[in-house]
């Protein structure tokens, strides 16, 4: 997302950036093993990076719960490449559906877009996909208009469990108007290349298995540990009871270590794995490291002053240096006074399609639950302002200028 090279150019400190996958962290040896996974490889494509201090922010991977066929047949929503694959698959489904002499059932299957997981990822994607159909696809390929259909499948009784009841109902109503089908109490148990098998619970409480044919299947059932993180946890005895990720203390230090910090979805600090938490943790760590650097340089200054004092020729000179010493000591005390990480929750926001969003926002003393088009503008501006640095905006503007030219 971020143009890292350009970003680093403007930093005072020398930073080495390697485009690589970290394949293993050796905690005892203090080494990170890295691989060049890109298409073009040189003579060296795997090597080691030794560290004194390490920050782990590798996020999470997609949870599949070991359900057969998910990895082989679904598309996910984590990396930029995933989004490109989804886009390619949608277009292929549309073109194949309009292939000459395709049977009506096959057309229906190919144009059935199924999203599994009714958390914010699944809900936002289903909304965006329906928008894409309404705004573009149906104009580009009118033949698909009557058969293109989005279904959201969720195992629990409702979608967006982290939002208030009123907003859940608003979301379900809006989806209904947008013609997106929500299938709650429906748990996917098996996936094949053309249909999913799900167990649904009817109003009478009876369970039944059914086959749901699909053209596109997007899997959004939450986060799971990355193997790199699981392996690091297995090397640290204090992490043995942690299940969801690297347990960290209030300064984001990985418990059981002194020189490893973790942020974002791979860290467990008792907050939800959201972008909002991750960005605040990132800002906190930046402050913490700046503080550590300042502490180090102030301590050097103190050492230099006391050596100077010893060499001073007379009392007035010694007193003068002592004054300077006290001043630096005061600054050091101030710098060292940094409190632990405290998350400030700005509210939950999710886009639900047709330019509407839902938001549970904490405001002064109370909570505000809102849904609608105004909330959408709030959502868009909050996301645009938080997603990218000014560096990115600058680059995007350049790009726009170039394309316009
Ligand atoms: P999630 O864990 O929030 O939701 C996954 C859903 O999938 C659950 O409701 C679960 O019941 C359902 N599910 C699991 N297995 C299933 C199965 N076999 N069949 C049917 N349904 C099944 O996952 P997410 O939506 O990817 O979100 C992950 C994290 O990222 C959350 O903390 C979320 O808050 C955050 N997030 C936030 C936003 C936002 O704030 N707008 C957007 C995206 C993600």
PDB file of C-alpha atoms in Angstrom, residues 89-372:
ATOM      1  CA  UNK A  89     -12.711 -14.264 -11.282  1.00  0.00           C
ATOM      2  CA  UNK A  90     -15.799 -12.003 -11.335  1.00  0.00           C
ATOM      3  CA  UNK A  91     -15.080 -10.985 -14.911  1.00  0.00           C
ATOM      4  CA  UNK A  92     -14.407 -14.587 -15.943  1.00  0.00           C
ATOM      5  CA  UNK A  93     -17.662 -15.760 -14.337  1.00  0.00           C
ATOM      6  CA  UNK A  94     -19.590 -13.064 -16.241  1.00  0.00           C
ATOM      7  CA  UNK A  95     -17.961 -13.914 -19.569  1.00  0.00           C
ATOM      8  CA  UNK A  96     -18.391 -17.674 -19.094  1.00  0.00           C
ATOM      9  CA  UNK A  97     -22.032 -17.157 -18.100  1.00  0.00           C
ATOM     10  CA  UNK A  98     -22.652 -15.376 -21.420  1.00  0.00           C
ATOM     11  CA  UNK A  99     -20.799 -18.033 -23.428  1.00  0.00           C
ATOM     12  CA  UNK A 100     -22.965 -19.261 -26.296  1.00  0.00           C
ATOM     13  CA  UNK A 101     -25.441 -22.043 -25.440  1.00  0.00           C
ATOM     14  CA  UNK A 102     -24.744 -22.044 -21.694  1.00  0.00           C
ATOM     15  CA  UNK A 103     -27.595 -23.780 -19.834  1.00  0.00           C
ATOM     16  CA  UNK A 104     -29.836 -21.614 -17.583  1.00  0.00           C
ATOM     17  CA  UNK A 105     -28.766 -23.503 -14.405  1.00  0.00           C
ATOM     18  CA  UNK A 106     -25.108 -23.052 -15.257  1.00  0.00           C
ATOM     19  CA  UNK A 107     -25.664 -19.319 -15.906  1.00  0.00           C
ATOM     20  CA  UNK A 108     -27.306 -19.022 -12.484  1.00  0.00           C
ATOM     21  CA  UNK A 109     -24.432 -20.885 -10.802  1.00  0.00           C
ATOM     22  CA  UNK A 110     -21.717 -18.831 -12.497  1.00  0.00           C
ATOM     23  CA  UNK A 111     -23.381 -15.570 -11.507  1.00  0.00           C
ATOM     24  CA  UNK A 112     -23.990 -16.602  -7.913  1.00  0.00           C
ATOM     25  CA  UNK A 113     -21.425 -14.725  -5.810  1.00  0.00           C
ATOM     26  CA  UNK A 114     -21.164 -16.301  -2.355  1.00  0.00           C
ATOM     27  CA  UNK A 115     -19.414 -14.611   0.576  1.00  0.00           C
ATOM     28  CA  UNK A 116     -18.845 -16.755   3.681  1.00  0.00           C
ATOM     29  CA  UNK A 117     -18.498 -14.911   7.007  1.00  0.00           C
ATOM     30  CA  UNK A 118     -20.790 -12.133   8.229  1.00  0.00           C
ATOM     31  CA  UNK A 119     -18.131 -10.121  10.115  1.00  0.00           C
ATOM     32  CA  UNK A 120     -17.180  -6.643   8.861  1.00  0.00           C
ATOM     33  CA  UNK A 121     -14.968  -8.086   6.083  1.00  0.00           C
ATOM     34  CA  UNK A 122     -17.762 -10.201   4.574  1.00  0.00           C
ATOM     35  CA  UNK A 123     -20.422  -7.502   4.998  1.00  0.00           C
ATOM     36  CA  UNK A 124     -18.294  -4.742   3.464  1.00  0.00           C
ATOM     37  CA  UNK A 125     -17.254  -6.954   0.564  1.00  0.00           C
ATOM     38  CA  UNK A 126     -20.816  -8.117  -0.181  1.00  0.00           C
ATOM     39  CA  UNK A 127     -21.951  -4.446  -0.193  1.00  0.00           C
ATOM     40  CA  UNK A 128     -19.100  -3.360  -2.472  1.00  0.00           C
ATOM     41  CA  UNK A 129     -19.700  -6.263  -4.858  1.00  0.00           C
ATOM     42  CA  UNK A 130     -23.379  -5.399  -5.219  1.00  0.00           C
ATOM     43  CA  UNK A 131     -22.347  -1.752  -5.846  1.00  0.00           C
ATOM     44  CA  UNK A 132     -19.922  -2.918  -8.543  1.00  0.00           C
ATOM     45  CA  UNK A 133     -22.752  -4.830 -10.207  1.00  0.00           C
ATOM     46  CA  UNK A 134     -25.230  -1.931  -9.997  1.00  0.00           C
ATOM     47  CA  UNK A 135     -22.801   0.791 -11.018  1.00  0.00           C
ATOM     48  CA  UNK A 136     -20.753  -0.979 -13.706  1.00  0.00           C
ATOM     49  CA  UNK A 137     -21.242  -4.669 -14.456  1.00  0.00           C
ATOM     50  CA  UNK A 138     -24.896  -4.536 -15.449  1.00  0.00           C
ATOM     51  CA  UNK A 139     -24.134  -1.669 -17.855  1.00  0.00           C
ATOM     52  CA  UNK A 140     -21.126  -3.410 -19.357  1.00  0.00           C
ATOM     53  CA  UNK A 141     -22.811  -6.813 -19.733  1.00  0.00           C
ATOM     54  CA  UNK A 142     -26.619  -6.334 -19.747  1.00  0.00           C
ATOM     55  CA  UNK A 143     -27.099 -10.088 -20.369  1.00  0.00           C
ATOM     56  CA  UNK A 144     -26.189 -10.890 -16.757  1.00  0.00           C
ATOM     57  CA  UNK A 145     -28.687  -8.448 -15.179  1.00  0.00           C
ATOM     58  CA  UNK A 146     -31.336 -10.999 -14.245  1.00  0.00           C
ATOM     59  CA  UNK A 147     -29.046 -13.631 -12.790  1.00  0.00           C
ATOM     60  CA  UNK A 148     -26.226 -11.824 -10.952  1.00  0.00           C
ATOM     61  CA  UNK A 149     -26.809 -12.458  -7.260  1.00  0.00           C
ATOM     62  CA  UNK A 150     -24.827 -11.940  -4.039  1.00  0.00           C
ATOM     63  CA  UNK A 151     -25.382 -14.190  -0.986  1.00  0.00           C
ATOM     64  CA  UNK A 152     -23.761 -13.712   2.416  1.00  0.00           C
ATOM     65  CA  UNK A 153     -23.501 -16.868   4.539  1.00  0.00           C
ATOM     66  CA  UNK A 154     -23.080 -16.631   8.317  1.00  0.00           C
ATOM     67  CA  UNK A 155     -23.046 -19.418  10.924  1.00  0.00           C
ATOM     68  CA  UNK A 156     -24.400 -17.262  13.795  1.00  0.00           C
ATOM     69  CA  UNK A 157     -27.982 -15.933  14.107  1.00  0.00           C
ATOM     70  CA  UNK A 158     -26.956 -12.477  12.835  1.00  0.00           C
ATOM     71  CA  UNK A 159     -24.259 -10.582  10.966  1.00  0.00           C
ATOM     72  CA  UNK A 160     -21.899  -7.948  12.488  1.00  0.00           C
ATOM     73  CA  UNK A 161     -22.065  -9.284  16.077  1.00  0.00           C
ATOM     74  CA  UNK A 162     -19.848  -6.426  17.361  1.00  0.00           C
ATOM     75  CA  UNK A 163     -22.447  -3.779  16.418  1.00  0.00           C
ATOM     76  CA  UNK A 164     -25.558  -2.809  18.362  1.00  0.00           C
ATOM     77  CA  UNK A 165     -28.863  -4.589  17.625  1.00  0.00           C
ATOM     78  CA  UNK A 166     -30.328  -1.526  15.934  1.00  0.00           C
ATOM     79  CA  UNK A 167     -27.429  -1.339  13.442  1.00  0.00           C
ATOM     80  CA  UNK A 168     -27.539  -5.080  12.761  1.00  0.00           C
ATOM     81  CA  UNK A 169     -31.208  -4.682  11.832  1.00  0.00           C
ATOM     82  CA  UNK A 170     -30.420  -1.628   9.700  1.00  0.00           C
ATOM     83  CA  UNK A 171     -27.717  -3.603   7.868  1.00  0.00           C
ATOM     84  CA  UNK A 172     -30.031  -6.534   7.259  1.00  0.00           C
ATOM     85  CA  UNK A 173     -32.761  -4.195   5.973  1.00  0.00           C
ATOM     86  CA  UNK A 174     -30.342  -2.389   3.669  1.00  0.00           C
ATOM     87  CA  UNK A 175     -29.033  -5.693   2.292  1.00  0.00           C
ATOM     88  CA  UNK A 176     -32.607  -6.737   1.635  1.00  0.00           C
ATOM     89  CA  UNK A 177     -33.234  -3.529  -0.342  1.00  0.00           C
ATOM     90  CA  UNK A 178     -29.977  -4.017  -2.225  1.00  0.00           C
ATOM     91  CA  UNK A 179     -31.183  -7.557  -3.063  1.00  0.00           C
ATOM     92  CA  UNK A 180     -28.308  -9.239  -1.239  1.00  0.00           C
ATOM     93  CA  UNK A 181     -29.442 -12.471   0.414  1.00  0.00           C
ATOM     94  CA  UNK A 182     -28.274 -13.036   3.990  1.00  0.00           C
ATOM     95  CA  UNK A 183     -28.227 -16.671   5.089  1.00  0.00           C
ATOM     96  CA  UNK A 184     -27.723 -16.713   8.856  1.00  0.00           C
ATOM     97  CA  UNK A 185     -27.538 -19.878  11.008  1.00  0.00           C
ATOM     98  CA  UNK A 186     -25.872 -21.501   8.017  1.00  0.00           C
ATOM     99  CA  UNK A 187     -22.488 -23.097   8.629  1.00  0.00           C
ATOM    100  CA  UNK A 188     -20.333 -24.139   5.692  1.00  0.00           C
ATOM    101  CA  UNK A 189     -18.895 -27.638   6.219  1.00  0.00           C
ATOM    102  CA  UNK A 190     -17.428 -28.542   2.860  1.00  0.00           C
ATOM    103  CA  UNK A 191     -16.359 -26.756  -0.318  1.00  0.00           C
ATOM    104  CA  UNK A 192     -16.079 -28.190  -3.835  1.00  0.00           C
ATOM    105  CA  UNK A 193     -15.156 -26.400  -7.055  1.00  0.00           C
ATOM    106  CA  UNK A 194     -18.808 -25.713  -7.931  1.00  0.00           C
ATOM    107  CA  UNK A 195     -20.850 -25.702  -4.733  1.00  0.00           C
ATOM    108  CA  UNK A 196     -20.567 -25.357  -0.968  1.00  0.00           C
ATOM    109  CA  UNK A 197     -22.222 -27.733   1.469  1.00  0.00           C
ATOM    110  CA  UNK A 198     -23.747 -26.043   4.474  1.00  0.00           C
ATOM    111  CA  UNK A 199     -25.706 -27.026   7.532  1.00  0.00           C
ATOM    112  CA  UNK A 200     -28.594 -24.639   8.113  1.00  0.00           C
ATOM    113  CA  UNK A 201     -30.959 -24.417  11.045  1.00  0.00           C
ATOM    114  CA  UNK A 202     -34.593 -23.821  10.182  1.00  0.00           C
ATOM    115  CA  UNK A 203     -37.120 -21.810  12.282  1.00  0.00           C
ATOM    116  CA  UNK A 204     -38.210 -25.100  13.921  1.00  0.00           C
ATOM    117  CA  UNK A 205     -34.624 -25.653  15.109  1.00  0.00           C
ATOM    118  CA  UNK A 206     -34.150 -28.600  12.730  1.00  0.00           C
ATOM    119  CA  UNK A 207     -30.795 -28.886  11.010  1.00  0.00           C
ATOM    120  CA  UNK A 208     -30.401 -29.780   7.370  1.00  0.00           C
ATOM    121  CA  UNK A 209     -27.568 -30.065   4.879  1.00  0.00           C
ATOM    122  CA  UNK A 210     -27.822 -28.295   1.547  1.00  0.00           C
ATOM    123  CA  UNK A 211     -25.716 -27.674  -1.531  1.00  0.00           C
ATOM    124  CA  UNK A 212     -25.322 -24.088  -2.667  1.00  0.00           C
ATOM    125  CA  UNK A 213     -23.833 -23.722  -6.167  1.00  0.00           C
ATOM    126  CA  UNK A 214     -21.516 -20.748  -6.760  1.00  0.00           C
ATOM    127  CA  UNK A 215     -19.367 -19.061  -9.415  1.00  0.00           C
ATOM    128  CA  UNK A 216     -17.296 -16.919  -7.049  1.00  0.00           C
ATOM    129  CA  UNK A 217     -16.628 -17.890  -3.433  1.00  0.00           C
ATOM    130  CA  UNK A 218     -15.025 -15.351  -1.100  1.00  0.00           C
ATOM    131  CA  UNK A 219     -13.990 -16.696   2.293  1.00  0.00           C
ATOM    132  CA  UNK A 220     -13.998 -14.150   5.150  1.00  0.00           C
ATOM    133  CA  UNK A 221     -14.352 -16.096   8.402  1.00  0.00           C
ATOM    134  CA  UNK A 222     -11.748 -14.248  10.432  1.00  0.00           C
ATOM    135  CA  UNK A 223      -8.106 -14.471  11.426  1.00  0.00           C
ATOM    136  CA  UNK A 224      -5.696 -17.314  12.226  1.00  0.00           C
ATOM    137  CA  UNK A 225      -2.073 -17.378  13.412  1.00  0.00           C
ATOM    138  CA  UNK A 226       0.662 -17.240  10.787  1.00  0.00           C
ATOM    139  CA  UNK A 227       3.115 -20.190  10.985  1.00  0.00           C
ATOM    140  CA  UNK A 228       6.001 -17.732  11.581  1.00  0.00           C
ATOM    141  CA  UNK A 229       4.262 -16.422  14.704  1.00  0.00           C
ATOM    142  CA  UNK A 230       3.248 -19.888  15.927  1.00  0.00           C
ATOM    143  CA  UNK A 231       6.864 -21.035  15.602  1.00  0.00           C
ATOM    144  CA  UNK A 232       8.184 -17.987  17.511  1.00  0.00           C
ATOM    145  CA  UNK A 233       5.626 -18.600  20.276  1.00  0.00           C
ATOM    146  CA  UNK A 234       6.798 -22.207  20.596  1.00  0.00           C
ATOM    147  CA  UNK A 235      10.333 -20.950  21.387  1.00  0.00           C
ATOM    148  CA  UNK A 236       9.205 -18.741  24.294  1.00  0.00           C
ATOM    149  CA  UNK A 237       7.955 -20.662  27.375  1.00  0.00           C
ATOM    150  CA  UNK A 238       5.897 -17.679  28.631  1.00  0.00           C
ATOM    151  CA  UNK A 239       3.803 -17.850  25.429  1.00  0.00           C
ATOM    152  CA  UNK A 240       2.669 -21.412  25.928  1.00  0.00           C
ATOM    153  CA  UNK A 241      -0.895 -20.521  27.032  1.00  0.00           C
ATOM    154  CA  UNK A 242      -1.437 -17.878  24.376  1.00  0.00           C
ATOM    155  CA  UNK A 243      -3.711 -19.078  21.557  1.00  0.00           C
ATOM    156  CA  UNK A 244      -4.573 -16.109  19.371  1.00  0.00           C
ATOM    157  CA  UNK A 245      -1.118 -14.573  18.942  1.00  0.00           C
ATOM    158  CA  UNK A 246       1.931 -13.133  20.700  1.00  0.00           C
ATOM    159  CA  UNK A 247       0.837 -12.099  24.196  1.00  0.00           C
ATOM    160  CA  UNK A 248       2.303  -8.647  24.911  1.00  0.00           C
ATOM    161  CA  UNK A 249       2.555  -6.517  28.070  1.00  0.00           C
ATOM    162  CA  UNK A 250       1.303  -2.937  28.387  1.00  0.00           C
ATOM    163  CA  UNK A 251       4.405  -1.643  26.563  1.00  0.00           C
ATOM    164  CA  UNK A 252       3.767  -4.121  23.700  1.00  0.00           C
ATOM    165  CA  UNK A 253       6.816  -6.181  24.699  1.00  0.00           C
ATOM    166  CA  UNK A 254       6.267  -9.859  23.877  1.00  0.00           C
ATOM    167  CA  UNK A 255       5.839 -11.573  27.249  1.00  0.00           C
ATOM    168  CA  UNK A 256       8.841 -13.697  28.204  1.00  0.00           C
ATOM    169  CA  UNK A 257      11.264 -11.561  26.123  1.00  0.00           C
ATOM    170  CA  UNK A 258      13.018  -8.226  26.593  1.00  0.00           C
ATOM    171  CA  UNK A 259      13.892  -7.313  23.051  1.00  0.00           C
ATOM    172  CA  UNK A 260      10.850  -8.250  20.961  1.00  0.00           C
ATOM    173  CA  UNK A 261       7.743  -6.116  20.458  1.00  0.00           C
ATOM    174  CA  UNK A 262       4.567  -7.080  18.601  1.00  0.00           C
ATOM    175  CA  UNK A 263       1.836  -4.910  17.061  1.00  0.00           C
ATOM    176  CA  UNK A 264      -1.321  -5.405  15.024  1.00  0.00           C
ATOM    177  CA  UNK A 265      -3.229  -8.620  14.378  1.00  0.00           C
ATOM    178  CA  UNK A 266      -0.332 -10.908  15.427  1.00  0.00           C
ATOM    179  CA  UNK A 267      -0.246  -9.349  18.926  1.00  0.00           C
ATOM    180  CA  UNK A 268      -2.684 -10.104  21.724  1.00  0.00           C
ATOM    181  CA  UNK A 269      -3.170  -7.018  23.885  1.00  0.00           C
ATOM    182  CA  UNK A 270      -6.831  -7.695  24.709  1.00  0.00           C
ATOM    183  CA  UNK A 271      -8.154  -5.502  21.912  1.00  0.00           C
ATOM    184  CA  UNK A 272      -9.991  -6.536  18.751  1.00  0.00           C
ATOM    185  CA  UNK A 273      -7.734  -7.172  15.751  1.00  0.00           C
ATOM    186  CA  UNK A 274      -8.680  -3.947  13.973  1.00  0.00           C
ATOM    187  CA  UNK A 275      -6.805  -1.366  11.914  1.00  0.00           C
ATOM    188  CA  UNK A 276      -7.671   1.218  14.542  1.00  0.00           C
ATOM    189  CA  UNK A 277      -5.852  -0.725  17.276  1.00  0.00           C
ATOM    190  CA  UNK A 278      -2.893  -1.534  15.001  1.00  0.00           C
ATOM    191  CA  UNK A 279      -2.343   2.077  13.948  1.00  0.00           C
ATOM    192  CA  UNK A 280      -2.444   3.328  17.551  1.00  0.00           C
ATOM    193  CA  UNK A 281      -0.001   0.591  18.577  1.00  0.00           C
ATOM    194  CA  UNK A 282       2.319   1.592  15.724  1.00  0.00           C
ATOM    195  CA  UNK A 283       2.275   5.237  16.794  1.00  0.00           C
ATOM    196  CA  UNK A 284       2.926   4.201  20.410  1.00  0.00           C
ATOM    197  CA  UNK A 285       5.951   2.091  19.452  1.00  0.00           C
ATOM    198  CA  UNK A 286       7.367   4.942  17.387  1.00  0.00           C
ATOM    199  CA  UNK A 287       7.134   7.187  20.464  1.00  0.00           C
ATOM    200  CA  UNK A 288       8.633   4.464  22.649  1.00  0.00           C
ATOM    201  CA  UNK A 289      11.651   3.953  20.377  1.00  0.00           C
ATOM    202  CA  UNK A 290      12.188   7.691  20.041  1.00  0.00           C
ATOM    203  CA  UNK A 291      12.108   7.867  23.818  1.00  0.00           C
ATOM    204  CA  UNK A 292      14.657   5.063  24.079  1.00  0.00           C
ATOM    205  CA  UNK A 293      16.937   6.830  21.587  1.00  0.00           C
ATOM    206  CA  UNK A 294      16.588  10.116  23.486  1.00  0.00           C
ATOM    207  CA  UNK A 295      17.281   8.345  26.792  1.00  0.00           C
ATOM    208  CA  UNK A 296      20.439   6.865  25.351  1.00  0.00           C
ATOM    209  CA  UNK A 297      21.699  10.178  24.012  1.00  0.00           C
ATOM    210  CA  UNK A 298      20.851  12.033  27.270  1.00  0.00           C
ATOM    211  CA  UNK A 299      22.673   9.372  29.286  1.00  0.00           C
ATOM    212  CA  UNK A 300      25.719   9.809  27.018  1.00  0.00           C
ATOM    213  CA  UNK A 301      25.488  13.553  27.612  1.00  0.00           C
ATOM    214  CA  UNK A 302      25.397  12.982  31.396  1.00  0.00           C
ATOM    215  CA  UNK A 303      28.472  10.746  31.245  1.00  0.00           C
ATOM    216  CA  UNK A 304      30.339  13.350  29.177  1.00  0.00           C
ATOM    217  CA  UNK A 305      29.373  16.135  31.625  1.00  0.00           C
ATOM    218  CA  UNK A 306      30.564  14.226  34.675  1.00  0.00           C
ATOM    219  CA  UNK A 307      33.905  13.478  32.962  1.00  0.00           C
ATOM    220  CA  UNK A 308      34.175  17.171  32.110  1.00  0.00           C
ATOM    221  CA  UNK A 309      33.393  18.103  35.705  1.00  0.00           C
ATOM    222  CA  UNK A 310      36.237  15.947  36.967  1.00  0.00           C
ATOM    223  CA  UNK A 311      38.637  17.731  34.662  1.00  0.00           C
ATOM    224  CA  UNK A 312      37.343  21.203  35.555  1.00  0.00           C
ATOM    225  CA  UNK A 313      40.128  23.507  36.844  1.00  0.00           C
ATOM    226  CA  UNK A 314      38.193  25.255  39.659  1.00  0.00           C
ATOM    227  CA  UNK A 315      34.983  25.384  41.701  1.00  0.00           C
ATOM    228  CA  UNK A 316      33.067  27.964  39.597  1.00  0.00           C
ATOM    229  CA  UNK A 317      33.729  25.874  36.467  1.00  0.00           C
ATOM    230  CA  UNK A 318      32.604  22.736  38.335  1.00  0.00           C
ATOM    231  CA  UNK A 319      29.422  24.510  39.500  1.00  0.00           C
ATOM    232  CA  UNK A 320      28.624  25.648  35.988  1.00  0.00           C
ATOM    233  CA  UNK A 321      28.922  22.089  34.667  1.00  0.00           C
ATOM    234  CA  UNK A 322      26.832  20.818  37.568  1.00  0.00           C
ATOM    235  CA  UNK A 323      24.026  23.220  36.564  1.00  0.00           C
ATOM    236  CA  UNK A 324      24.104  21.822  33.033  1.00  0.00           C
ATOM    237  CA  UNK A 325      24.142  18.291  34.482  1.00  0.00           C
ATOM    238  CA  UNK A 326      21.011  18.973  36.541  1.00  0.00           C
ATOM    239  CA  UNK A 327      19.245  20.364  33.474  1.00  0.00           C
ATOM    240  CA  UNK A 328      19.993  17.232  31.408  1.00  0.00           C
ATOM    241  CA  UNK A 329      18.918  15.046  34.342  1.00  0.00           C
ATOM    242  CA  UNK A 330      15.588  16.869  34.429  1.00  0.00           C
ATOM    243  CA  UNK A 331      15.098  16.285  30.708  1.00  0.00           C
ATOM    244  CA  UNK A 332      15.970  12.620  31.149  1.00  0.00           C
ATOM    245  CA  UNK A 333      13.388  12.235  33.901  1.00  0.00           C
ATOM    246  CA  UNK A 334      10.733  13.811  31.662  1.00  0.00           C
ATOM    247  CA  UNK A 335      11.629  11.568  28.730  1.00  0.00           C
ATOM    248  CA  UNK A 336      11.532   8.462  30.905  1.00  0.00           C
ATOM    249  CA  UNK A 337       8.055   9.276  32.158  1.00  0.00           C
ATOM    250  CA  UNK A 338       6.307   7.585  29.239  1.00  0.00           C
ATOM    251  CA  UNK A 339       3.174   5.701  30.295  1.00  0.00           C
ATOM    252  CA  UNK A 340       2.010   2.329  28.932  1.00  0.00           C
ATOM    253  CA  UNK A 341      -0.040   1.871  25.769  1.00  0.00           C
ATOM    254  CA  UNK A 342      -3.648   2.906  26.167  1.00  0.00           C
ATOM    255  CA  UNK A 343      -6.089   2.232  23.369  1.00  0.00           C
ATOM    256  CA  UNK A 344      -8.612   4.929  22.661  1.00  0.00           C
ATOM    257  CA  UNK A 345     -11.648   3.467  20.906  1.00  0.00           C
ATOM    258  CA  UNK A 346     -13.042   5.849  18.301  1.00  0.00           C
ATOM    259  CA  UNK A 347     -15.966   3.583  17.403  1.00  0.00           C
ATOM    260  CA  UNK A 348     -16.802   0.800  14.977  1.00  0.00           C
ATOM    261  CA  UNK A 349     -17.490   1.629  11.355  1.00  0.00           C
ATOM    262  CA  UNK A 350     -18.498  -0.547   8.442  1.00  0.00           C
ATOM    263  CA  UNK A 351     -19.601   0.107   4.858  1.00  0.00           C
ATOM    264  CA  UNK A 352     -22.762  -1.771   3.855  1.00  0.00           C
ATOM    265  CA  UNK A 353     -23.175  -0.828   0.184  1.00  0.00           C
ATOM    266  CA  UNK A 354     -25.215   1.702  -1.846  1.00  0.00           C
ATOM    267  CA  UNK A 355     -23.334   4.550  -0.189  1.00  0.00           C
ATOM    268  CA  UNK A 356     -24.477   3.655   3.325  1.00  0.00           C
ATOM    269  CA  UNK A 357     -22.408   2.820   6.371  1.00  0.00           C
ATOM    270  CA  UNK A 358     -23.046   1.891   9.998  1.00  0.00           C
ATOM    271  CA  UNK A 359     -21.165   3.363  12.944  1.00  0.00           C
ATOM    272  CA  UNK A 360     -21.117   2.801  16.687  1.00  0.00           C
ATOM    273  CA  UNK A 361     -19.177   5.794  17.905  1.00  0.00           C
ATOM    274  CA  UNK A 362     -18.243   6.755  21.451  1.00  0.00           C
ATOM    275  CA  UNK A 363     -18.862  10.443  21.792  1.00  0.00           C
ATOM    276  CA  UNK A 364     -18.095  12.384  24.962  1.00  0.00           C
ATOM    277  CA  UNK A 365     -20.158  10.551  27.551  1.00  0.00           C
ATOM    278  CA  UNK A 366     -22.474   8.411  25.480  1.00  0.00           C
ATOM    279  CA  UNK A 367     -22.513   6.153  22.459  1.00  0.00           C
ATOM    280  CA  UNK A 368     -23.957   7.135  19.127  1.00  0.00           C
ATOM    281  CA  UNK A 369     -25.326   4.437  16.857  1.00  0.00           C
ATOM    282  CA  UNK A 370     -25.862   5.725  13.345  1.00  0.00           C
ATOM    283  CA  UNK A 371     -26.507   4.338   9.895  1.00  0.00           C
ATOM    284  CA  UNK A 372     -27.067   5.884   6.479  1.00  0.00           C
TER     285      UNK A 372
END
